[in-house]
């Protein structure tokens, strides 16, 4: 609020145990929660009426989730509560294994379901150091072949050397990182290698090349960045840490900078950006915002002050984008939304007005809110069928042609 003006609101209702049971947004759209006797969420109902339900074991850990059409995701757990299997609505199961006490029970392996024609599913395995940081990741194919990538960290846990999976000749991409005393990344080096044992990079190697370097101030603001060709970008900041000016390599040769302005009344949100130069060589963009910080106008002028383009934005009572108007044509695109926030239509407004002239596109959703149809301005519709997990199985075109998909 500002004075007597209210810009946003949310109303919540709590039960006798201080649990939120209903919430209304600024537009009056309602979300509701239901709980069991110990406070577990049993059901969430969104503004569009879609429901998600949950079931819990005796340890109050969720083992099943249901959508409105009864499709279910099942999770089995070990005695420590860690997931062992997750089965999707189509019956495909992802399995999880864990290390023993030597690696503190961390995740050791993820195996995905086998695809048709293969006896086993692919898997990913993980190893860790004594501090719990990953040191090796192995990707295992359905046939059992493995390819590994390696990571090496310093005493502060920062990644200093990373090795990709090997190519057919055994070469790996080696990426090396350097940091300053405040752990800001200062240099990135890269090059091929076959050495998989060294914990630190040998920067004397001729194959290792500097890719990027940066300098920082004491507050973590990047002051400069140089690429592999030696080109440098520079940055300056104001007292509040906002980017005040930037300079590209080309601007450095001309002795100019791009400057930025901020709106102190809107918590320092970006208000303007000015690129020096006359005519088309320069540019000034200014943003006008509402009390919530949403952009209501974006105006671009060239270096001589001549208008290039202006976009005007309007928002509905739920703060969703309602329309966009382009100054070059005077035409407006109008957006329609379902209460829960799903896009329902895109229309072209009347010239010079945000009033909807005629629907351009309409979008249909199934009982759980998944996109199932798109209708064009001429009434023709592209229809989509989905399987239990939400994957596209069939697309029907307006002329009756069908495209089928197998997973």
CSV table of C-alpha atoms in Angstrom, one decimal:
chain,number,residue,atom,x,y,z
A,1,UNK,CA,0.0,0.0,0.0
A,2,UNK,CA,1.0,3.6,-0.5
A,3,UNK,CA,-1.2,6.0,1.6
A,4,UNK,CA,-4.8,4.8,0.9
A,5,UNK,CA,-3.9,3.1,-2.4
A,6,UNK,CA,-3.7,-0.7,-2.3
A,7,UNK,CA,-1.6,-2.3,-5.1
A,8,UNK,CA,-1.6,-5.9,-4.0
A,9,UNK,CA,-3.2,-8.1,-1.5
A,10,UNK,CA,-3.5,-11.7,-0.3
A,11,UNK,CA,-6.1,-13.1,2.1
A,12,UNK,CA,-5.4,-16.3,4.1
A,13,UNK,CA,-7.5,-18.4,6.4
A,14,UNK,CA,-5.9,-20.7,9.0
A,15,UNK,CA,-7.3,-23.6,11.0
A,16,UNK,CA,-7.0,-24.0,14.7
A,17,UNK,CA,-3.5,-25.3,14.4
A,18,UNK,CA,-2.3,-22.3,12.4
A,19,UNK,CA,-2.2,-24.2,9.1
A,20,UNK,CA,-3.2,-22.3,6.0
A,21,UNK,CA,-6.4,-23.8,4.6
A,22,UNK,CA,-7.4,-21.2,2.1
A,23,UNK,CA,-5.7,-18.3,0.3
A,24,UNK,CA,-7.1,-15.7,-2.1
A,25,UNK,CA,-4.8,-13.7,-4.4
A,26,UNK,CA,-5.4,-10.1,-5.4
A,27,UNK,CA,-8.0,-11.2,-8.0
A,28,UNK,CA,-9.9,-13.4,-5.6
A,29,UNK,CA,-8.5,-16.7,-7.0
A,30,UNK,CA,-8.6,-19.4,-4.3
A,31,UNK,CA,-6.1,-22.1,-3.4
A,32,UNK,CA,-7.1,-24.6,-0.7
A,33,UNK,CA,-5.3,-27.1,1.4
A,34,UNK,CA,-6.5,-30.2,3.4
A,35,UNK,CA,-4.5,-31.9,6.1
A,36,UNK,CA,-4.6,-35.1,8.1
A,37,UNK,CA,-4.5,-35.2,11.9
A,38,UNK,CA,-0.7,-34.8,12.2
A,39,UNK,CA,-0.5,-31.9,9.7
A,40,UNK,CA,0.5,-33.7,6.5
A,41,UNK,CA,-0.9,-32.1,3.4
A,42,UNK,CA,-3.6,-34.4,2.0
A,43,UNK,CA,-4.8,-32.3,-0.9
A,44,UNK,CA,-4.1,-29.1,-2.7
A,45,UNK,CA,-6.8,-27.5,-4.9
A,46,UNK,CA,-5.8,-24.7,-7.3
A,47,UNK,CA,-8.0,-21.9,-8.6
A,48,UNK,CA,-9.0,-23.8,-11.7
A,49,UNK,CA,-10.3,-26.7,-9.6
A,50,UNK,CA,-7.4,-29.0,-10.3
A,51,UNK,CA,-6.5,-31.2,-7.3
A,52,UNK,CA,-3.3,-33.0,-6.2
A,53,UNK,CA,-3.6,-35.6,-3.4
A,54,UNK,CA,-1.0,-37.3,-1.2
A,55,UNK,CA,-0.7,-40.4,0.9
A,56,UNK,CA,1.7,-41.0,3.7
A,57,UNK,CA,3.3,-43.9,5.5
A,58,UNK,CA,3.6,-44.4,9.3
A,59,UNK,CA,6.7,-42.2,9.4
A,60,UNK,CA,4.7,-39.4,7.8
A,61,UNK,CA,6.7,-39.5,4.6
A,62,UNK,CA,4.7,-39.3,1.3
A,63,UNK,CA,4.6,-42.5,-0.7
A,64,UNK,CA,2.0,-41.7,-3.3
A,65,UNK,CA,0.8,-38.6,-5.2
A,66,UNK,CA,-2.4,-38.5,-7.2
A,67,UNK,CA,-3.7,-36.1,-9.8
A,68,UNK,CA,-7.4,-35.4,-10.4
A,69,UNK,CA,-7.7,-38.2,-12.9
A,70,UNK,CA,-6.3,-40.8,-10.6
A,71,UNK,CA,-2.8,-41.1,-12.1
A,72,UNK,CA,-0.4,-42.0,-9.4
A,73,UNK,CA,3.3,-41.6,-8.6
A,74,UNK,CA,4.6,-44.2,-6.1
A,75,UNK,CA,7.7,-43.9,-3.9
A,76,UNK,CA,9.3,-46.7,-1.8
A,77,UNK,CA,11.8,-45.8,0.9
A,78,UNK,CA,14.4,-47.5,3.1
A,79,UNK,CA,14.4,-47.3,6.9
A,80,UNK,CA,16.3,-44.0,6.7
A,81,UNK,CA,13.6,-42.5,4.6
A,82,UNK,CA,15.7,-42.4,1.4
A,83,UNK,CA,13.8,-43.1,-1.9
A,84,UNK,CA,14.6,-46.5,-3.3
A,85,UNK,CA,12.2,-46.5,-6.2
A,86,UNK,CA,9.9,-44.0,-7.9
A,87,UNK,CA,7.2,-45.4,-10.2
A,88,UNK,CA,5.5,-43.0,-12.6
A,89,UNK,CA,1.8,-43.4,-13.8
A,90,UNK,CA,2.9,-45.4,-16.8
A,91,UNK,CA,4.6,-48.0,-14.5
A,92,UNK,CA,8.2,-47.1,-15.3
A,93,UNK,CA,10.4,-47.3,-12.2
A,94,UNK,CA,13.6,-45.3,-11.4
A,95,UNK,CA,15.8,-47.0,-8.8
A,96,UNK,CA,18.2,-45.4,-6.3
A,97,UNK,CA,21.1,-47.0,-4.4
A,98,UNK,CA,23.3,-45.5,-1.7
A,99,UNK,CA,26.8,-45.9,-0.4
A,100,UNK,CA,27.5,-47.4,3.0
A,101,UNK,CA,28.8,-45.7,6.1
A,102,UNK,CA,32.2,-45.1,4.5
A,103,UNK,CA,30.6,-42.4,2.3
A,104,UNK,CA,28.0,-41.5,4.8
A,105,UNK,CA,25.1,-43.1,2.9
A,106,UNK,CA,25.2,-40.6,0.0
A,107,UNK,CA,23.5,-41.3,-3.3
A,108,UNK,CA,25.6,-44.0,-5.2
A,109,UNK,CA,23.5,-44.9,-8.2
A,110,UNK,CA,20.4,-43.9,-10.3
A,111,UNK,CA,19.1,-46.4,-12.8
A,112,UNK,CA,16.4,-45.4,-15.2
A,113,UNK,CA,13.9,-47.8,-16.8
A,114,UNK,CA,15.0,-49.8,-19.8
A,115,UNK,CA,13.9,-48.7,-23.2
A,116,UNK,CA,12.2,-51.2,-25.5
A,117,UNK,CA,14.7,-53.7,-27.0
A,118,UNK,CA,17.2,-53.4,-24.1
A,119,UNK,CA,17.4,-55.7,-21.1
A,120,UNK,CA,18.7,-53.1,-18.7
A,121,UNK,CA,18.3,-49.4,-18.1
A,122,UNK,CA,21.0,-46.8,-18.2
A,123,UNK,CA,22.5,-45.7,-14.9
A,124,UNK,CA,24.6,-42.9,-13.4
A,125,UNK,CA,27.0,-43.6,-10.4
A,126,UNK,CA,28.6,-41.1,-8.0
A,127,UNK,CA,31.7,-41.2,-5.8
A,128,UNK,CA,32.6,-38.6,-3.1
A,129,UNK,CA,35.5,-37.4,-1.1
A,130,UNK,CA,35.7,-37.4,2.7
A,131,UNK,CA,33.9,-34.0,2.7
A,132,UNK,CA,31.0,-35.3,0.7
A,133,UNK,CA,32.0,-33.5,-2.5
A,134,UNK,CA,31.5,-35.5,-5.8
A,135,UNK,CA,34.8,-36.7,-7.3
A,136,UNK,CA,33.6,-39.0,-10.1
A,137,UNK,CA,30.5,-39.5,-12.1
A,138,UNK,CA,30.1,-42.6,-14.3
A,139,UNK,CA,27.5,-42.9,-17.0
A,140,UNK,CA,26.7,-46.6,-17.7
A,141,UNK,CA,25.0,-47.7,-20.8
A,142,UNK,CA,22.4,-50.4,-21.1
A,143,UNK,CA,25.1,-52.7,-22.3
A,144,UNK,CA,27.4,-52.0,-19.4
A,145,UNK,CA,29.9,-49.7,-21.0
A,146,UNK,CA,30.9,-46.9,-18.6
A,147,UNK,CA,32.2,-43.3,-19.2
A,148,UNK,CA,33.4,-41.2,-16.3
A,149,UNK,CA,34.0,-37.6,-15.6
A,150,UNK,CA,36.2,-36.4,-12.7
A,151,UNK,CA,36.2,-33.4,-10.4
A,152,UNK,CA,39.0,-32.1,-8.0
A,153,UNK,CA,38.5,-29.6,-5.3
A,154,UNK,CA,40.8,-27.6,-3.0
A,155,UNK,CA,40.8,-27.4,0.8
A,156,UNK,CA,37.9,-24.9,0.7
A,157,UNK,CA,35.8,-27.2,-1.4
A,158,UNK,CA,36.1,-25.1,-4.6
A,159,UNK,CA,36.2,-26.9,-7.9
A,160,UNK,CA,39.7,-26.4,-9.3
A,161,UNK,CA,40.0,-29.1,-12.0
A,162,UNK,CA,37.3,-30.8,-14.0
A,163,UNK,CA,37.8,-33.6,-16.5
A,164,UNK,CA,35.2,-34.5,-19.1
A,165,UNK,CA,34.4,-38.0,-20.3
A,166,UNK,CA,37.2,-39.3,-22.7
A,167,UNK,CA,36.9,-39.3,-26.5
A,168,UNK,CA,37.7,-42.3,-28.6
A,169,UNK,CA,41.5,-41.5,-28.3
A,170,UNK,CA,41.3,-41.2,-24.5
A,171,UNK,CA,41.7,-37.4,-24.5
A,172,UNK,CA,39.6,-35.5,-22.0
A,173,UNK,CA,38.7,-31.8,-21.9
A,174,UNK,CA,40.5,-30.4,-18.8
A,175,UNK,CA,38.9,-27.2,-17.3
A,176,UNK,CA,40.9,-25.4,-14.6
A,177,UNK,CA,39.7,-22.7,-12.2
A,178,UNK,CA,41.5,-20.1,-10.1
A,179,UNK,CA,40.1,-18.0,-7.3
A,180,UNK,CA,41.0,-14.9,-5.3
A,181,UNK,CA,41.2,-14.7,-1.5
A,182,UNK,CA,37.4,-14.1,-1.4
A,183,UNK,CA,36.6,-17.2,-3.6
A,184,UNK,CA,35.7,-15.1,-6.6
A,185,UNK,CA,36.5,-16.9,-9.9
A,186,UNK,CA,39.4,-15.1,-11.5
A,187,UNK,CA,40.6,-17.4,-14.3
A,188,UNK,CA,39.3,-20.3,-16.4
A,189,UNK,CA,41.7,-22.4,-18.4
A,190,UNK,CA,41.0,-25.3,-20.7
A,191,UNK,CA,42.8,-27.8,-22.9
A,192,UNK,CA,43.1,-31.6,-23.7
A,193,UNK,CA,44.7,-34.0,-21.3
A,194,UNK,CA,45.1,-37.7,-20.5
A,195,UNK,CA,46.2,-37.2,-16.9
A,196,UNK,CA,43.4,-38.3,-14.6
A,197,UNK,CA,45.3,-38.5,-11.3
A,198,UNK,CA,46.7,-35.0,-10.7
A,199,UNK,CA,44.5,-33.0,-8.2
A,200,UNK,CA,45.8,-29.6,-9.5
A,201,UNK,CA,46.3,-28.2,-13.0
A,202,UNK,CA,49.8,-27.7,-14.4
A,203,UNK,CA,49.4,-24.2,-15.9
A,204,UNK,CA,52.8,-24.7,-17.6
A,205,UNK,CA,51.3,-27.1,-20.1
A,206,UNK,CA,51.3,-25.7,-23.6
A,207,UNK,CA,47.9,-27.3,-24.4
A,208,UNK,CA,46.3,-25.4,-21.5
A,209,UNK,CA,45.0,-22.1,-22.6
A,210,UNK,CA,43.4,-19.2,-20.7
A,211,UNK,CA,39.8,-18.8,-21.7
A,212,UNK,CA,38.5,-16.1,-19.3
A,213,UNK,CA,39.8,-13.9,-16.6
A,214,UNK,CA,38.0,-11.5,-14.2
A,215,UNK,CA,38.7,-9.0,-11.5
A,216,UNK,CA,36.5,-8.2,-8.5
A,217,UNK,CA,36.0,-5.6,-5.8
A,218,UNK,CA,35.7,-6.5,-2.1
A,219,UNK,CA,31.9,-6.7,-2.3
A,220,UNK,CA,31.8,-9.4,-5.0
A,221,UNK,CA,31.1,-7.1,-7.9
A,222,UNK,CA,32.9,-8.1,-11.1
A,223,UNK,CA,35.0,-5.1,-12.3
A,224,UNK,CA,36.4,-6.6,-15.5
A,225,UNK,CA,36.2,-9.7,-17.7
A,226,UNK,CA,38.6,-10.7,-20.5
A,227,UNK,CA,38.1,-13.4,-23.0
A,228,UNK,CA,40.5,-15.8,-24.7
A,229,UNK,CA,41.4,-13.1,-27.4
A,230,UNK,CA,42.3,-10.6,-24.8
A,231,UNK,CA,39.3,-8.4,-25.2
A,232,UNK,CA,38.1,-6.8,-22.0
A,233,UNK,CA,34.7,-5.6,-20.7
A,234,UNK,CA,34.7,-3.3,-17.7
A,235,UNK,CA,32.1,-2.5,-15.1
A,236,UNK,CA,31.5,0.2,-12.5
A,237,UNK,CA,29.0,0.1,-9.6
A,238,UNK,CA,27.3,2.7,-7.4
A,239,UNK,CA,27.2,2.8,-3.6
A,240,UNK,CA,24.3,0.3,-3.6
A,241,UNK,CA,26.0,-2.2,-5.8
A,242,UNK,CA,23.9,-1.4,-8.9
A,243,UNK,CA,25.7,-1.5,-12.3
A,244,UNK,CA,26.5,2.2,-13.0
A,245,UNK,CA,28.3,1.8,-16.3
A,246,UNK,CA,29.8,-0.8,-18.6
A,247,UNK,CA,32.3,-0.6,-21.3
A,248,UNK,CA,32.8,-3.0,-24.2
A,249,UNK,CA,36.1,-3.5,-26.0
A,250,UNK,CA,34.8,-1.3,-28.9
A,251,UNK,CA,33.7,1.4,-26.5
A,252,UNK,CA,37.1,1.4,-24.8
A,253,UNK,CA,38.7,2.3,-28.1
A,254,UNK,CA,36.2,5.2,-28.5
A,255,UNK,CA,36.5,6.2,-24.8
A,256,UNK,CA,32.7,5.8,-24.2
A,257,UNK,CA,30.6,3.9,-21.7
A,258,UNK,CA,27.0,2.6,-21.4
A,259,UNK,CA,25.4,4.1,-18.4
A,260,UNK,CA,22.4,2.8,-16.3
A,261,UNK,CA,19.9,4.7,-14.1
A,262,UNK,CA,17.8,3.3,-11.3
A,263,UNK,CA,14.5,4.3,-9.6
A,264,UNK,CA,15.1,4.9,-5.9
A,265,UNK,CA,11.4,5.0,-5.2
A,266,UNK,CA,11.0,1.4,-6.5
A,267,UNK,CA,13.8,-0.3,-4.6
A,268,UNK,CA,16.4,0.5,-7.1
A,269,UNK,CA,14.8,-1.2,-10.1
A,270,UNK,CA,16.4,-0.4,-13.5
A,271,UNK,CA,15.0,2.8,-15.0
A,272,UNK,CA,17.2,3.6,-18.0
A,273,UNK,CA,20.1,2.5,-20.2
A,274,UNK,CA,22.0,4.8,-22.4
A,275,UNK,CA,24.5,3.8,-25.1
A,276,UNK,CA,26.4,6.9,-26.3
A,277,UNK,CA,26.5,7.9,-29.9
A,278,UNK,CA,24.5,10.0,-32.4
A,279,UNK,CA,21.7,8.7,-34.6
A,280,UNK,CA,21.5,4.9,-35.0
A,281,UNK,CA,24.9,4.5,-33.3
A,282,UNK,CA,23.4,5.5,-29.9
A,283,UNK,CA,20.4,4.4,-28.0
A,284,UNK,CA,18.5,5.2,-24.8
A,285,UNK,CA,15.9,2.9,-23.3
A,286,UNK,CA,13.7,4.0,-20.4
A,287,UNK,CA,11.4,1.8,-18.4
A,288,UNK,CA,8.3,3.1,-16.6
A,289,UNK,CA,6.9,0.8,-13.9
A,290,UNK,CA,3.9,0.5,-11.7
A,291,UNK,CA,4.0,0.5,-7.9
A,292,UNK,CA,4.8,-3.3,-8.0
A,293,UNK,CA,7.7,-2.8,-10.2
A,294,UNK,CA,6.1,-4.3,-13.3
A,295,UNK,CA,7.1,-2.5,-16.6
A,296,UNK,CA,4.2,-0.6,-18.0
A,297,UNK,CA,6.2,1.2,-20.7
A,298,UNK,CA,9.5,0.5,-22.5
A,299,UNK,CA,10.6,3.4,-24.7
A,300,UNK,CA,13.5,3.3,-27.1
A,301,UNK,CA,15.1,6.4,-28.7
A,302,UNK,CA,18.2,6.7,-30.9
A,303,UNK,CA,21.2,8.7,-30.0
A,304,UNK,CA,19.6,11.9,-31.5
A,305,UNK,CA,16.5,11.5,-29.3
A,306,UNK,CA,14.2,10.3,-32.1
A,307,UNK,CA,11.7,7.7,-31.1
A,308,UNK,CA,12.4,4.2,-32.3
A,309,UNK,CA,9.7,2.1,-30.7
A,310,UNK,CA,7.5,2.1,-27.5
A,311,UNK,CA,5.8,-0.8,-25.9
A,312,UNK,CA,3.0,-0.3,-23.5
A,313,UNK,CA,2.1,-3.1,-21.1
A,314,UNK,CA,-1.1,-3.6,-19.1
A,315,UNK,CA,-1.7,-6.2,-16.3
A,316,UNK,CA,-4.9,-7.7,-14.9
A,317,UNK,CA,-5.9,-7.6,-11.3
A,318,UNK,CA,-3.9,-10.8,-10.7
A,319,UNK,CA,-0.8,-9.0,-12.0
A,320,UNK,CA,-0.6,-11.1,-15.2
A,321,UNK,CA,0.2,-9.6,-18.5
A,322,UNK,CA,-3.0,-8.5,-20.1
A,323,UNK,CA,-1.9,-6.6,-23.2
A,324,UNK,CA,1.1,-5.3,-25.2
A,325,UNK,CA,0.8,-2.4,-27.5
A,326,UNK,CA,3.4,-1.6,-30.2
A,327,UNK,CA,3.8,2.1,-31.1
A,328,UNK,CA,4.9,1.3,-34.7
A,329,UNK,CA,1.6,-0.2,-35.7
A,330,UNK,CA,-0.7,0.9,-32.9
A,331,UNK,CA,-1.9,-2.7,-32.6
A,332,UNK,CA,-2.4,-4.5,-29.3
A,333,UNK,CA,-2.0,-8.1,-28.4
A,334,UNK,CA,-4.4,-9.2,-25.7
A,335,UNK,CA,-3.8,-12.2,-23.4
A,336,UNK,CA,-6.5,-14.2,-21.6
A,337,UNK,CA,-5.8,-16.4,-18.6
A,338,UNK,CA,-7.5,-19.1,-16.6
A,339,UNK,CA,-7.9,-18.4,-12.8
A,340,UNK,CA,-5.0,-20.7,-12.1
A,341,UNK,CA,-2.6,-18.8,-14.4
A,342,UNK,CA,-2.7,-20.9,-17.6
A,343,UNK,CA,-2.9,-19.0,-20.9
A,344,UNK,CA,-6.3,-19.4,-22.4
A,345,UNK,CA,-6.2,-17.1,-25.4
A,346,UNK,CA,-4.1,-14.7,-27.5
A,347,UNK,CA,-6.1,-12.1,-29.4
A,348,UNK,CA,-5.4,-9.0,-31.6
A,349,UNK,CA,-6.9,-5.9,-30.1
A,350,UNK,CA,-8.5,-3.1,-32.1
A,351,UNK,CA,-6.1,-0.5,-33.4
A,352,UNK,CA,-5.3,2.0,-30.7
A,353,UNK,CA,-7.3,0.0,-28.1
A,354,UNK,CA,-6.6,-2.8,-25.8
A,355,UNK,CA,-10.2,-4.1,-26.3
A,356,UNK,CA,-10.2,-7.6,-27.8
A,357,UNK,CA,-11.3,-7.6,-31.4
A,358,UNK,CA,-11.4,-11.3,-32.1
A,359,UNK,CA,-9.7,-14.4,-30.8
A,360,UNK,CA,-6.5,-15.3,-32.6
A,361,UNK,CA,-5.6,-18.5,-30.7
A,362,UNK,CA,-7.3,-20.5,-28.0
A,363,UNK,CA,-5.7,-23.1,-25.8
A,364,UNK,CA,-7.4,-26.2,-24.3
A,365,UNK,CA,-6.3,-28.2,-21.3
A,366,UNK,CA,-7.2,-31.6,-19.9
A,367,UNK,CA,-8.5,-32.3,-16.4
A,368,UNK,CA,-5.1,-31.9,-14.9
A,369,UNK,CA,-4.2,-28.8,-16.7
A,370,UNK,CA,-2.0,-30.2,-19.5
A,371,UNK,CA,-2.2,-28.6,-23.0
A,372,UNK,CA,-4.4,-30.7,-25.3
A,373,UNK,CA,-5.5,-28.4,-28.0
A,374,UNK,CA,-4.7,-25.2,-29.9
A,375,UNK,CA,-7.4,-23.5,-32.0
A,376,UNK,CA,-6.4,-21.1,-34.8
A,377,UNK,CA,-8.3,-17.9,-35.8
A,378,UNK,CA,-10.0,-19.8,-38.6
A,379,UNK,CA,-11.4,-22.4,-36.2
A,380,UNK,CA,-9.0,-25.2,-37.1
A,381,UNK,CA,-7.6,-27.1,-34.2
A,382,UNK,CA,-4.5,-29.1,-33.5
A,383,UNK,CA,-5.4,-31.7,-30.9
A,384,UNK,CA,-2.9,-33.5,-28.7
A,385,UNK,CA,-3.2,-36.8,-26.7
A,386,UNK,CA,-0.9,-37.5,-23.8
A,387,UNK,CA,0.0,-40.6,-21.9
A,388,UNK,CA,-0.3,-41.0,-18.1
A,389,UNK,CA,3.0,-39.3,-17.6
A,390,UNK,CA,2.2,-36.3,-19.8
A,391,UNK,CA,4.2,-37.3,-22.8
A,392,UNK,CA,2.8,-36.6,-26.3
A,393,UNK,CA,1.4,-39.7,-27.9
A,394,UNK,CA,-0.6,-38.3,-30.8
A,395,UNK,CA,-1.1,-35.1,-32.6
A,396,UNK,CA,-4.1,-34.6,-34.9
A,397,UNK,CA,-3.8,-31.8,-37.5
A,398,UNK,CA,-6.8,-29.8,-38.9
A,399,UNK,CA,-6.8,-31.8,-42.1
A,400,UNK,CA,-7.1,-35.1,-40.2
A,401,UNK,CA,-3.5,-36.1,-40.5
A,402,UNK,CA,-2.1,-37.8,-37.4
A,403,UNK,CA,1.3,-38.0,-36.0
A,404,UNK,CA,2.0,-40.7,-33.4
A,405,UNK,CA,4.8,-40.8,-30.9
A,406,UNK,CA,6.2,-43.8,-29.0
A,407,UNK,CA,8.3,-43.5,-25.8
